[in-house]
CSV table of C-alpha atoms in Angstrom, one decimal:
chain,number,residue,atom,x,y,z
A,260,UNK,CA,75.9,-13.2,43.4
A,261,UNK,CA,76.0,-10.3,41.0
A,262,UNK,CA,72.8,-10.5,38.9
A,263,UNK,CA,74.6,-8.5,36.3
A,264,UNK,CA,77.2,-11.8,35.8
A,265,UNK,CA,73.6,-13.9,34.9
A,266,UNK,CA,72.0,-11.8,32.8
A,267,UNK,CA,72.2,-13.5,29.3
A,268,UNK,CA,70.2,-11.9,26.2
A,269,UNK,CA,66.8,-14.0,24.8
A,270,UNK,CA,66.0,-14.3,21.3
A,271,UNK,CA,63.1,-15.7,19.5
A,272,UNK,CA,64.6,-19.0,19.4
A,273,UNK,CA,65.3,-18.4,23.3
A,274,UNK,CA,61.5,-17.7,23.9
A,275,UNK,CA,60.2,-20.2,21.6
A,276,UNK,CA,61.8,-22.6,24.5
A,277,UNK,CA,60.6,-21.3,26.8
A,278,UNK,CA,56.7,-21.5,25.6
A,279,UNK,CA,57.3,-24.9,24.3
A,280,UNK,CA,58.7,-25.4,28.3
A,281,UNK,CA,56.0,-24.1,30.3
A,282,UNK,CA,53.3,-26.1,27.5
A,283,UNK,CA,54.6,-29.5,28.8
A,284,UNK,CA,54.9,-28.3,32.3
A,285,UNK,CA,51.0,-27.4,31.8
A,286,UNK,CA,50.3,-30.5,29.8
A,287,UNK,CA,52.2,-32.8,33.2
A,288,UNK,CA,50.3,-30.5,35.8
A,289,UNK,CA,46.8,-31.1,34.1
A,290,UNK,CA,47.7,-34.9,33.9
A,291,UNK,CA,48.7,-35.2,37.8
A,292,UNK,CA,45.6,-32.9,38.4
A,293,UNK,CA,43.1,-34.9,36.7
A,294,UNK,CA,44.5,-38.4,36.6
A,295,UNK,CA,44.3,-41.1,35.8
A,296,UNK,CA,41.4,-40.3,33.2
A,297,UNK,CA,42.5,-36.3,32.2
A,298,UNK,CA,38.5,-36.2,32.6
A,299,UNK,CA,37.3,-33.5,35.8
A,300,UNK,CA,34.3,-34.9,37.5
A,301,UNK,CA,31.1,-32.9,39.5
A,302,UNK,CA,31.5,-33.2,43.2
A,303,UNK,CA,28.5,-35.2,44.6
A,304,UNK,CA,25.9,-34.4,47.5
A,305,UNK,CA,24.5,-35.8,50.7
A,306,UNK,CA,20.9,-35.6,51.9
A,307,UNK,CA,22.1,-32.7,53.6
A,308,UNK,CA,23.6,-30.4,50.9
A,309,UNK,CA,20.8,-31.6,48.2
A,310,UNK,CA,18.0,-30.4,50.9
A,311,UNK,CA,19.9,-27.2,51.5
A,312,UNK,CA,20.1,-26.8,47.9
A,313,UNK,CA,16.8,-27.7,46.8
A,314,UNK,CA,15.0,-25.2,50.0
A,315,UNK,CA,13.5,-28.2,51.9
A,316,UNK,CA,13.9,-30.0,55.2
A,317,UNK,CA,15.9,-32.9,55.2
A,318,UNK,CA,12.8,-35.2,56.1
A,319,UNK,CA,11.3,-33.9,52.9
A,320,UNK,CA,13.8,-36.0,50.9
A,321,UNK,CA,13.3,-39.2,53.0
A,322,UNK,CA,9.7,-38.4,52.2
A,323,UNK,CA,10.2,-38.2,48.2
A,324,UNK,CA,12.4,-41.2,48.4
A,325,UNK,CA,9.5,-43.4,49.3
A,326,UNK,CA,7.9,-42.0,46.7
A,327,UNK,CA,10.2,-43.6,44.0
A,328,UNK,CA,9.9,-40.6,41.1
A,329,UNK,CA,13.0,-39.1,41.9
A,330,UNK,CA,17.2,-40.5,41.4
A,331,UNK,CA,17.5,-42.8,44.7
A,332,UNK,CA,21.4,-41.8,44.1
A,333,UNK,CA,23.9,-44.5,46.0
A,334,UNK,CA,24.2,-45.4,49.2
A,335,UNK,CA,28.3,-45.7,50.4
A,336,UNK,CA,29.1,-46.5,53.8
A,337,UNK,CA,26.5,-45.2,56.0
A,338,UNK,CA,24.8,-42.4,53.8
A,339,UNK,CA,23.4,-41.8,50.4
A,340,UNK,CA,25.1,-39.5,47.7
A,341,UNK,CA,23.8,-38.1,44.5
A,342,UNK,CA,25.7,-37.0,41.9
A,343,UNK,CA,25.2,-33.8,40.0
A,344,UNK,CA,22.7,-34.8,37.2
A,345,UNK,CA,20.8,-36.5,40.0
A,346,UNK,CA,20.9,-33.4,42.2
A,347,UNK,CA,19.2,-31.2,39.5
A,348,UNK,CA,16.8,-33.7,38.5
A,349,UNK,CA,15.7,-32.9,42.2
A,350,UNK,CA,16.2,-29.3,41.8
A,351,UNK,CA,13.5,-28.7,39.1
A,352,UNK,CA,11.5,-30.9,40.7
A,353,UNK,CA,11.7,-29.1,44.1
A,354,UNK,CA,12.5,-25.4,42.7
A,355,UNK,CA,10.1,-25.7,39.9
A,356,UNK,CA,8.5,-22.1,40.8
A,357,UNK,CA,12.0,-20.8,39.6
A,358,UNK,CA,12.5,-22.4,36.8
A,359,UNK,CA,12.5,-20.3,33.3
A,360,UNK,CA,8.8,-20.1,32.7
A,361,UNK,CA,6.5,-21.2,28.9
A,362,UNK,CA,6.6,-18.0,27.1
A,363,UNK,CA,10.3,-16.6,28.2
A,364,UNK,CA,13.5,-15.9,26.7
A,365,UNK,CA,16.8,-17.3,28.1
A,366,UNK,CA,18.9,-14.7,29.8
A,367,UNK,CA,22.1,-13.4,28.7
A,368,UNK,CA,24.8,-12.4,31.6
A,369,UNK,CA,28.3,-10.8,30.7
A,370,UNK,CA,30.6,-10.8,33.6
A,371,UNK,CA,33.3,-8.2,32.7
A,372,UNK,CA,36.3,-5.7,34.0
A,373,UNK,CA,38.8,-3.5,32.4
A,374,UNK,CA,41.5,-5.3,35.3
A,375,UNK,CA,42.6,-8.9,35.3
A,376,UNK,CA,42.8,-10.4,38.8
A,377,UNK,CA,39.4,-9.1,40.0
A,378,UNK,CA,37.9,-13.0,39.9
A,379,UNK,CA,36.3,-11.9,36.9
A,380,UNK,CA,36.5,-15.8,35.4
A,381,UNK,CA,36.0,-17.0,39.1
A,382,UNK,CA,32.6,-15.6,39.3
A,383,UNK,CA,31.6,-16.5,35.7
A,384,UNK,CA,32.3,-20.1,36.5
A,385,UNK,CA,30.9,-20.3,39.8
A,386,UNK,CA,27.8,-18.9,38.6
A,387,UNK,CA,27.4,-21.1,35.8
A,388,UNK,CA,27.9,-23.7,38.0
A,389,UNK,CA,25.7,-22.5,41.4
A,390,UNK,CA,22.8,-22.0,38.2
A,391,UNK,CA,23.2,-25.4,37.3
A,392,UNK,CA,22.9,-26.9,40.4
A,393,UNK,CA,19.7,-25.2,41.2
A,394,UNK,CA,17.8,-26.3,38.1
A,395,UNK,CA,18.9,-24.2,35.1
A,396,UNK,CA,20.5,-25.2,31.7
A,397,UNK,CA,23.4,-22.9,31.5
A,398,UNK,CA,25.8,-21.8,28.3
A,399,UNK,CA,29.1,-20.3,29.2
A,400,UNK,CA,30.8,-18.6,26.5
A,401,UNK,CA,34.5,-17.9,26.9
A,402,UNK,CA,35.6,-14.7,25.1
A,403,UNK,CA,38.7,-14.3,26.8
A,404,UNK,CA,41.9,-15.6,24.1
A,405,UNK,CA,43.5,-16.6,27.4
A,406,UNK,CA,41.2,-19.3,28.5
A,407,UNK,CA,41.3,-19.1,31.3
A,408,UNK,CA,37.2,-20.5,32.3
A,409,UNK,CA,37.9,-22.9,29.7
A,410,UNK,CA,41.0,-24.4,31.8
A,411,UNK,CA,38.6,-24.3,34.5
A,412,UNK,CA,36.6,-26.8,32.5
A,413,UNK,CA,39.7,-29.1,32.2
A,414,UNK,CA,40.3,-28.2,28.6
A,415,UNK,CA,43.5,-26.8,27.5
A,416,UNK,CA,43.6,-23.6,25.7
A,417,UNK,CA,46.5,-24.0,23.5
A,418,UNK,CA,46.0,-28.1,22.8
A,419,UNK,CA,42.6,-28.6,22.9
A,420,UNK,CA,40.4,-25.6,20.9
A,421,UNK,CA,40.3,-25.5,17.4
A,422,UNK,CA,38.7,-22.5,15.8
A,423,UNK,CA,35.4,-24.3,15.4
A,424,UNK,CA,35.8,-24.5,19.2
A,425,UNK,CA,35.3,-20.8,19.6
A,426,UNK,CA,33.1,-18.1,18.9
A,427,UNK,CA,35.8,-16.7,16.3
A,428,UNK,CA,34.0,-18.0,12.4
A,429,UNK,CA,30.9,-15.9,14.3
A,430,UNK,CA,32.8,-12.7,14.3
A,431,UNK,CA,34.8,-13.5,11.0
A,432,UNK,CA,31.2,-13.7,9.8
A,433,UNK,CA,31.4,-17.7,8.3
A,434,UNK,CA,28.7,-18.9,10.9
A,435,UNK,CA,25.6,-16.9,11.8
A,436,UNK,CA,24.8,-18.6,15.1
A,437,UNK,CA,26.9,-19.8,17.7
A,438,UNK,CA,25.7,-23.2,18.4
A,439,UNK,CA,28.4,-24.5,15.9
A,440,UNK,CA,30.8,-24.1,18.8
A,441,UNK,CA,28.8,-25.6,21.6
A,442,UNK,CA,30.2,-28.7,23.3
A,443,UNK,CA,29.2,-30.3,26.6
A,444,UNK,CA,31.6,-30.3,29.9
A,445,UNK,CA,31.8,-32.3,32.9
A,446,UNK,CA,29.6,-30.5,34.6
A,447,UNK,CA,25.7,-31.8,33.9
A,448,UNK,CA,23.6,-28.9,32.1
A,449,UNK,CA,26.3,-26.4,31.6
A,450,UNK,CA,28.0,-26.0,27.8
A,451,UNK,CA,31.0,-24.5,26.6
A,452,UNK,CA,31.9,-22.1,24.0
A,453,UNK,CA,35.3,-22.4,24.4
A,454,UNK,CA,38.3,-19.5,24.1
A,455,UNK,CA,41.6,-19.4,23.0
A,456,UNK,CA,44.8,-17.6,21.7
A,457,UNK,CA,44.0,-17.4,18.3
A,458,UNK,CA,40.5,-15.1,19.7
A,459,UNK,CA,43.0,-12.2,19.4
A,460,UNK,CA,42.6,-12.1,15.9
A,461,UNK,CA,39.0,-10.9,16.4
A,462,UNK,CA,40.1,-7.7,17.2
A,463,UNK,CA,41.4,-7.2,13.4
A,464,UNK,CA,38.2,-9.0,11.6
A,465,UNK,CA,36.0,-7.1,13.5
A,466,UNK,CA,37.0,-3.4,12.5
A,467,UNK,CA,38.2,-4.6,9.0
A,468,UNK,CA,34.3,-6.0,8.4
A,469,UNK,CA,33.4,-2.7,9.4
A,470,UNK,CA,35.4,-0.4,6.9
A,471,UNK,CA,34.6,-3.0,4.0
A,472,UNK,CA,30.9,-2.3,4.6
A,473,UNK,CA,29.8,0.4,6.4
A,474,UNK,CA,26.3,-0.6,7.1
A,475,UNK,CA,27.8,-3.6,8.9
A,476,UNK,CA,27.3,-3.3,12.9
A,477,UNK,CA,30.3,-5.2,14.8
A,478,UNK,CA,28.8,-4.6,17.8
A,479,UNK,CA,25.2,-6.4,17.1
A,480,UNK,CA,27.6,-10.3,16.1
A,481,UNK,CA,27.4,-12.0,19.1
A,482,UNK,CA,24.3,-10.6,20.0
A,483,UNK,CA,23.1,-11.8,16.6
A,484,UNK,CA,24.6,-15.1,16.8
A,485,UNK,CA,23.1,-16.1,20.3
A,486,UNK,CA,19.5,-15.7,19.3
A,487,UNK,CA,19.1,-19.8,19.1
A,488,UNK,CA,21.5,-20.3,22.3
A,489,UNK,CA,18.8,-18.0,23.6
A,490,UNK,CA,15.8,-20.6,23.1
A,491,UNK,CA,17.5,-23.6,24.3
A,492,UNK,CA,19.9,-22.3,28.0
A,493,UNK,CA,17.7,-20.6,30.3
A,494,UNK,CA,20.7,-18.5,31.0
A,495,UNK,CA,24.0,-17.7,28.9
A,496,UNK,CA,27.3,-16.2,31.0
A,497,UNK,CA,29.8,-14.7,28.8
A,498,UNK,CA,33.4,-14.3,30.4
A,499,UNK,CA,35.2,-11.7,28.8
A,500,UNK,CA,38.7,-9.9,28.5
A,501,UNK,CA,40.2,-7.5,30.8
A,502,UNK,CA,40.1,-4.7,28.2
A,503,UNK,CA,37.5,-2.8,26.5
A,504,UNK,CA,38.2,-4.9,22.9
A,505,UNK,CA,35.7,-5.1,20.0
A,506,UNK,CA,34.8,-8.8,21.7
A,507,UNK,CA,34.1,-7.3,24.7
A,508,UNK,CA,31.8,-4.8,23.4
A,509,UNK,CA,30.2,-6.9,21.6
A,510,UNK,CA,29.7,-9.0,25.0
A,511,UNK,CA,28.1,-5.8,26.7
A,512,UNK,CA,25.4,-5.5,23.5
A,513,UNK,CA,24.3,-8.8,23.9
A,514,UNK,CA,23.8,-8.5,27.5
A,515,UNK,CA,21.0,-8.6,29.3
A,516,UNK,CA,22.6,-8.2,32.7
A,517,UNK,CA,26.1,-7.1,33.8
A,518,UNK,CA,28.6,-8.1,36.7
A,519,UNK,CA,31.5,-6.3,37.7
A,520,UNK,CA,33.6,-7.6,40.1
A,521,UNK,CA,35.0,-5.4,42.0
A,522,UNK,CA,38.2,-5.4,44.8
A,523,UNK,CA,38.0,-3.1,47.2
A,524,UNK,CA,41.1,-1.4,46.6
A,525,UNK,CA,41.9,2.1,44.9
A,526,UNK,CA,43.5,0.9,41.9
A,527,UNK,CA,40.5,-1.1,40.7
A,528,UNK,CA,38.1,1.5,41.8
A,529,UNK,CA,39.6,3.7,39.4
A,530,UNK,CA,40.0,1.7,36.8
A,531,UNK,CA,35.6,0.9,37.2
A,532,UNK,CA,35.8,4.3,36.4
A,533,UNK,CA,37.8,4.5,33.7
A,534,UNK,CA,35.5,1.0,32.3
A,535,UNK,CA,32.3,3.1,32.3
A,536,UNK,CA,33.0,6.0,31.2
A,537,UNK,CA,34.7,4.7,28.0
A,538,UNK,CA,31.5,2.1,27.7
A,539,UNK,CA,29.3,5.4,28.0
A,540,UNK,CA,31.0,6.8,25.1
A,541,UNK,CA,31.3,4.0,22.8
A,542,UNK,CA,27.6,3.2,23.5
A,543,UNK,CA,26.8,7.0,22.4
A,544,UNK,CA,28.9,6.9,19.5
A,545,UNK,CA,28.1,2.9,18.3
A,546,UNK,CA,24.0,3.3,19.6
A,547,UNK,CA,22.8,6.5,20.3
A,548,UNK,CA,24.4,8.4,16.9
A,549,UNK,CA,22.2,6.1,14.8
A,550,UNK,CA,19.2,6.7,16.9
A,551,UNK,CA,18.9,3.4,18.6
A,552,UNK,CA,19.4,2.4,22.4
A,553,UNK,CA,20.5,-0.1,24.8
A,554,UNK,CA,19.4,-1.0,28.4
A,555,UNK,CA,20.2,-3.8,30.4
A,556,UNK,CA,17.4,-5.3,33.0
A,557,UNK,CA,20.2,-4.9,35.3
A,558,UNK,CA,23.9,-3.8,36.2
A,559,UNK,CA,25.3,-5.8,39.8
A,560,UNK,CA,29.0,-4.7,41.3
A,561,UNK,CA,30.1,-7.7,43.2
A,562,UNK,CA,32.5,-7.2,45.9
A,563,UNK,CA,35.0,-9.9,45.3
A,564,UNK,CA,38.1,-10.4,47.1
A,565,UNK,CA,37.5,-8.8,50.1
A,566,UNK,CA,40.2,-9.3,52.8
A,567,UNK,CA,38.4,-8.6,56.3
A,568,UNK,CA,41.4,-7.8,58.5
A,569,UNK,CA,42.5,-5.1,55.3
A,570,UNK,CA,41.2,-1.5,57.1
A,571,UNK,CA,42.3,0.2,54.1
A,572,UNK,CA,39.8,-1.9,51.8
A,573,UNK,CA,36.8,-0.5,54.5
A,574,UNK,CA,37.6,3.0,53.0
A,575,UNK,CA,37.4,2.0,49.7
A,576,UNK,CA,34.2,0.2,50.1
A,577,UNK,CA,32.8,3.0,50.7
A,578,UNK,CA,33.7,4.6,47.7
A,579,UNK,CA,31.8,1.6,45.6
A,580,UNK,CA,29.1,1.7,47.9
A,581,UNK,CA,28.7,5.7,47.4
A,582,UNK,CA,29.9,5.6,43.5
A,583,UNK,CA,27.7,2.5,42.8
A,584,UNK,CA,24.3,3.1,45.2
A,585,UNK,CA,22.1,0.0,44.5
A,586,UNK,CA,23.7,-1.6,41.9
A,587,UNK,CA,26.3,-3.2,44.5
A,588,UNK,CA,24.8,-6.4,46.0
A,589,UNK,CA,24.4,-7.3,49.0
A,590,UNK,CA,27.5,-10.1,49.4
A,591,UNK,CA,31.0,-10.1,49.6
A,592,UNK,CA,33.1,-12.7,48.0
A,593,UNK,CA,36.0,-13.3,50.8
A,594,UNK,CA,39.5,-13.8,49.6
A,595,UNK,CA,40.2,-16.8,51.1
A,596,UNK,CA,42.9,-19.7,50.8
A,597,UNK,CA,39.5,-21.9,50.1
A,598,UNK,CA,39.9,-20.1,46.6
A,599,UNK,CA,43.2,-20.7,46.3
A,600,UNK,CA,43.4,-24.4,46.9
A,601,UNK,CA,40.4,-24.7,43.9
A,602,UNK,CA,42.4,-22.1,41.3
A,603,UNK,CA,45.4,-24.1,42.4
A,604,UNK,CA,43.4,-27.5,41.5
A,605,UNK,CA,42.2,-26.1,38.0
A,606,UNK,CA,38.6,-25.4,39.6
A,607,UNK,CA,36.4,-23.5,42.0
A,608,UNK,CA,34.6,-24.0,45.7
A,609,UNK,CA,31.9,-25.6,43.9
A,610,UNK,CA,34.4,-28.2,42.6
A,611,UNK,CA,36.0,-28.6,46.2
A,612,UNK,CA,34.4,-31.7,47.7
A,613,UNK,CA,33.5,-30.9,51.7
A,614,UNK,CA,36.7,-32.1,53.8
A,615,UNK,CA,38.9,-31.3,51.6
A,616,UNK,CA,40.0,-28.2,53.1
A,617,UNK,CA,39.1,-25.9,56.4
A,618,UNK,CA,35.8,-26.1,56.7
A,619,UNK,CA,35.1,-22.8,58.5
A,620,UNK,CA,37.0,-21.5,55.7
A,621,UNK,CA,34.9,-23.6,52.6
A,622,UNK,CA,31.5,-22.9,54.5
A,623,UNK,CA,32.6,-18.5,53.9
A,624,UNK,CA,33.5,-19.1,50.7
A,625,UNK,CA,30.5,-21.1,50.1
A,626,UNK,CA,28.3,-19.7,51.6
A,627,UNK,CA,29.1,-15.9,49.7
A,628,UNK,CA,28.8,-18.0,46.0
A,629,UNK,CA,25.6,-19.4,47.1
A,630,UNK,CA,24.1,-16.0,48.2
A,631,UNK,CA,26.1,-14.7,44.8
A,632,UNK,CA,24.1,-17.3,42.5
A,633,UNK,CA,20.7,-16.5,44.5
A,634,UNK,CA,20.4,-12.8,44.6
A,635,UNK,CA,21.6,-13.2,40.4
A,636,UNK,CA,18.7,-15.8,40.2
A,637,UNK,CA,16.5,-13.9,42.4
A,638,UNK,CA,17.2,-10.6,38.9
A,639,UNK,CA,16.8,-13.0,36.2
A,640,UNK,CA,13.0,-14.7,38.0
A,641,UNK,CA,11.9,-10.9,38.1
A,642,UNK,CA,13.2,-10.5,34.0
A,643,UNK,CA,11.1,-13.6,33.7
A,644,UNK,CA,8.1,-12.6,35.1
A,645,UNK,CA,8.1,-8.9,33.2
A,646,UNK,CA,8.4,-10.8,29.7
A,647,UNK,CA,5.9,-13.2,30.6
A,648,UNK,CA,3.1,-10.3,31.5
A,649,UNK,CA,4.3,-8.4,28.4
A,650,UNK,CA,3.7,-11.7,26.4
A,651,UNK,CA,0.5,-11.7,27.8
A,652,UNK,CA,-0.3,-7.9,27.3
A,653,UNK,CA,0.5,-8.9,23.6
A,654,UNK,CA,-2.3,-11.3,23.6
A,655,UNK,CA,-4.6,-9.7,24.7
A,656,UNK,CA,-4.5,-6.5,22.9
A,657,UNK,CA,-4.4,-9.3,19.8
């Protein structure tokens, strides 16, 4: 066939079609994904898993089971379960030592990339959720107008999120603080701020609040308006857009950590480049040129990805591992058809119940989020501790 004979022009009436098309194809595929309630659900966990998870033997949770003070979960068929909220009951129970001590401020985390497709969202999600599950009350706030982490959550972008959904009456300056926009998910102890299309239009209010009053720093909004957030979630994870946008910006200034994902392939390596050197400069002319600063307790590149069998990615790692020094951590995130089975199921390989797929394949993936979460929990303890001695420095100088 000659493609030439098919080609047929598209107007706006043409493409309105099509996006009213592909939003009831999206409405059916959620429906069939989530049925029969449209309402995603936490996986559970054995004795095994919630022992793994909580750092104990398995004869340690026989042993609190006779003790009565902790969720007896339910038995089915010949072994018990616990659901999430019972898992994490055990979790600060067991893990108390790394809970967010008296005295110390939740921790902000902005996951972001100048690329799409790095699992940028992936990793924002599956942190959340790997947080969660050891103990921690987590906020993730979803600045990217796609939506994509808020899909993950099983909420529609486009027929779900209102304006009072989203973080976008803080950055047109009619709320202050962002807990307006907070609202639970199906996961126990994580919240959403959710994102949509109409976030776009952040990138005009911002810079025209700015020419109407000089004085007025864009940047300092978010940062501003997650002060509260900050005393209730022991952490917050922003997921941001692939560009560096006034939103995302104002992501970075309210961060107290940052995580890149990174590929191993050339493209993205240059475009890190490109990312930092245009943050550097913004920072210099935004901070720095009114004699203030910004520093972050710390900056992680995250090796996500990462196809084993791909010698051409060796070479390229590398070049992160030279360019990047410590700041890389000490885990790669395999790109795996694990991953793509939960993307493909509106989710992530925390939401994949065990069985579901390969299990040599779920334990890699699994196994890289779960060293993931812990060397990121392992940076916020250590932010913990310092403000916890400064407190007490305070104190005693008082």
């Amino acid at each position: 066939m000659d493609i030439k004979q098919t080609i047929r022009r598209q107007n706006l009436e043409d493409i309105e079609q099509q996006a009213h098309k592909i939003a009831g194809m999206m409405d059916r595929i959620r429906s069939a994904m989530l049925a029969p309630t449209a309402v995603k659900s936490a996986p559970t966990l054995k004795a095994v898993q919630l022992a793994d998870l909580c750092g104990v033997d398995k004869s340690k949770i026989s042993y609190r089971l006779t003790r009565g003070d902790l969720p007896a979960g339910e038995i089915h068929g010949n072994s018990r379960e616990w659901s999430m909220a019972e898992a994490q009951s055990w979790a600060r129970e067991l893990r108390a030592e790394h809970l967010r001590p008296e005295g110390a401020a939740g921790i902000t985390i902005t996951v972001a990339n100048f690329k799409g497709g790095v699992a940028k969202t992936t990793s924002a999600v599956t942190l959340a959720q790997g947080l969660s599950m050891r103990g921690h009350r987590v906020l993730l706030v979803d600045l990217d107008p796609q939506g994509s982490a808020t899909t993950l959550f099983g909420v529609l972008p486009d027929a779900e999120v209102e304006t009072e959904h989203t973080a976008m009456s803080l950055f047109t300056g009619d709320q202050e603080n962002l807990q307006y926009a907070v609202r639970p998910t199906y996961w126990p102890n994580i919240d959403l701020v959710c994102a949509a299309p109409l976030l776009y239009g952040a990138e005009f209010h911002l810079p025209a609040r700015q020419a109407r009053d000089p004085g007025f720093e864009f940047w300092r909004v978010l940062d501003r308006g997650l002060d509260l957030p900050r005393e209730e979630y022991d952490v917050i994870v922003i997921d941001t857009p692939p560009s560096l946008s006034y939103v995302t910006i104002n992501a970075l200034m309210a961060a107290d950590g940052v995580i890149m994902p990174l590929p191993p392939s050339a493209l993205d390596f240059a475009s890190s480049a490109q990312f930092w050197d245009l943050f550097s400069d913004l920072c210099n002319q935004l901070v720095r040129s009114r004699g203030k600063d910004k520093s972050f307790e710390f900056i992680d590149v995250l090796l996500s990805r990462v196809e084993a069998s791909d010698t051409a990615s060796s070479v390229v790692r590398q070049w992160v591992l030279e360019g990047y020094g410590d700041k890389v951590l000490p885990i790669e995130i395999p790109k795996t058809a694990v991953a793509a089975t939960a993307s493909a199921e509106f989710g992530t390989v925390y939401d994949l119940p065990r069985g579901s797929v390969n299990s040599k394949t779920f334990s890699r993936a699994r196994v890289a989020y779960d060293r993931m979460c812990e060397l990121i929990e392992q940076q916020i303890e250590a932010v913990w501790a310092r403000q916890v001695a400064e407190r007490q420095v305070l104190e005693t100088a008082v």
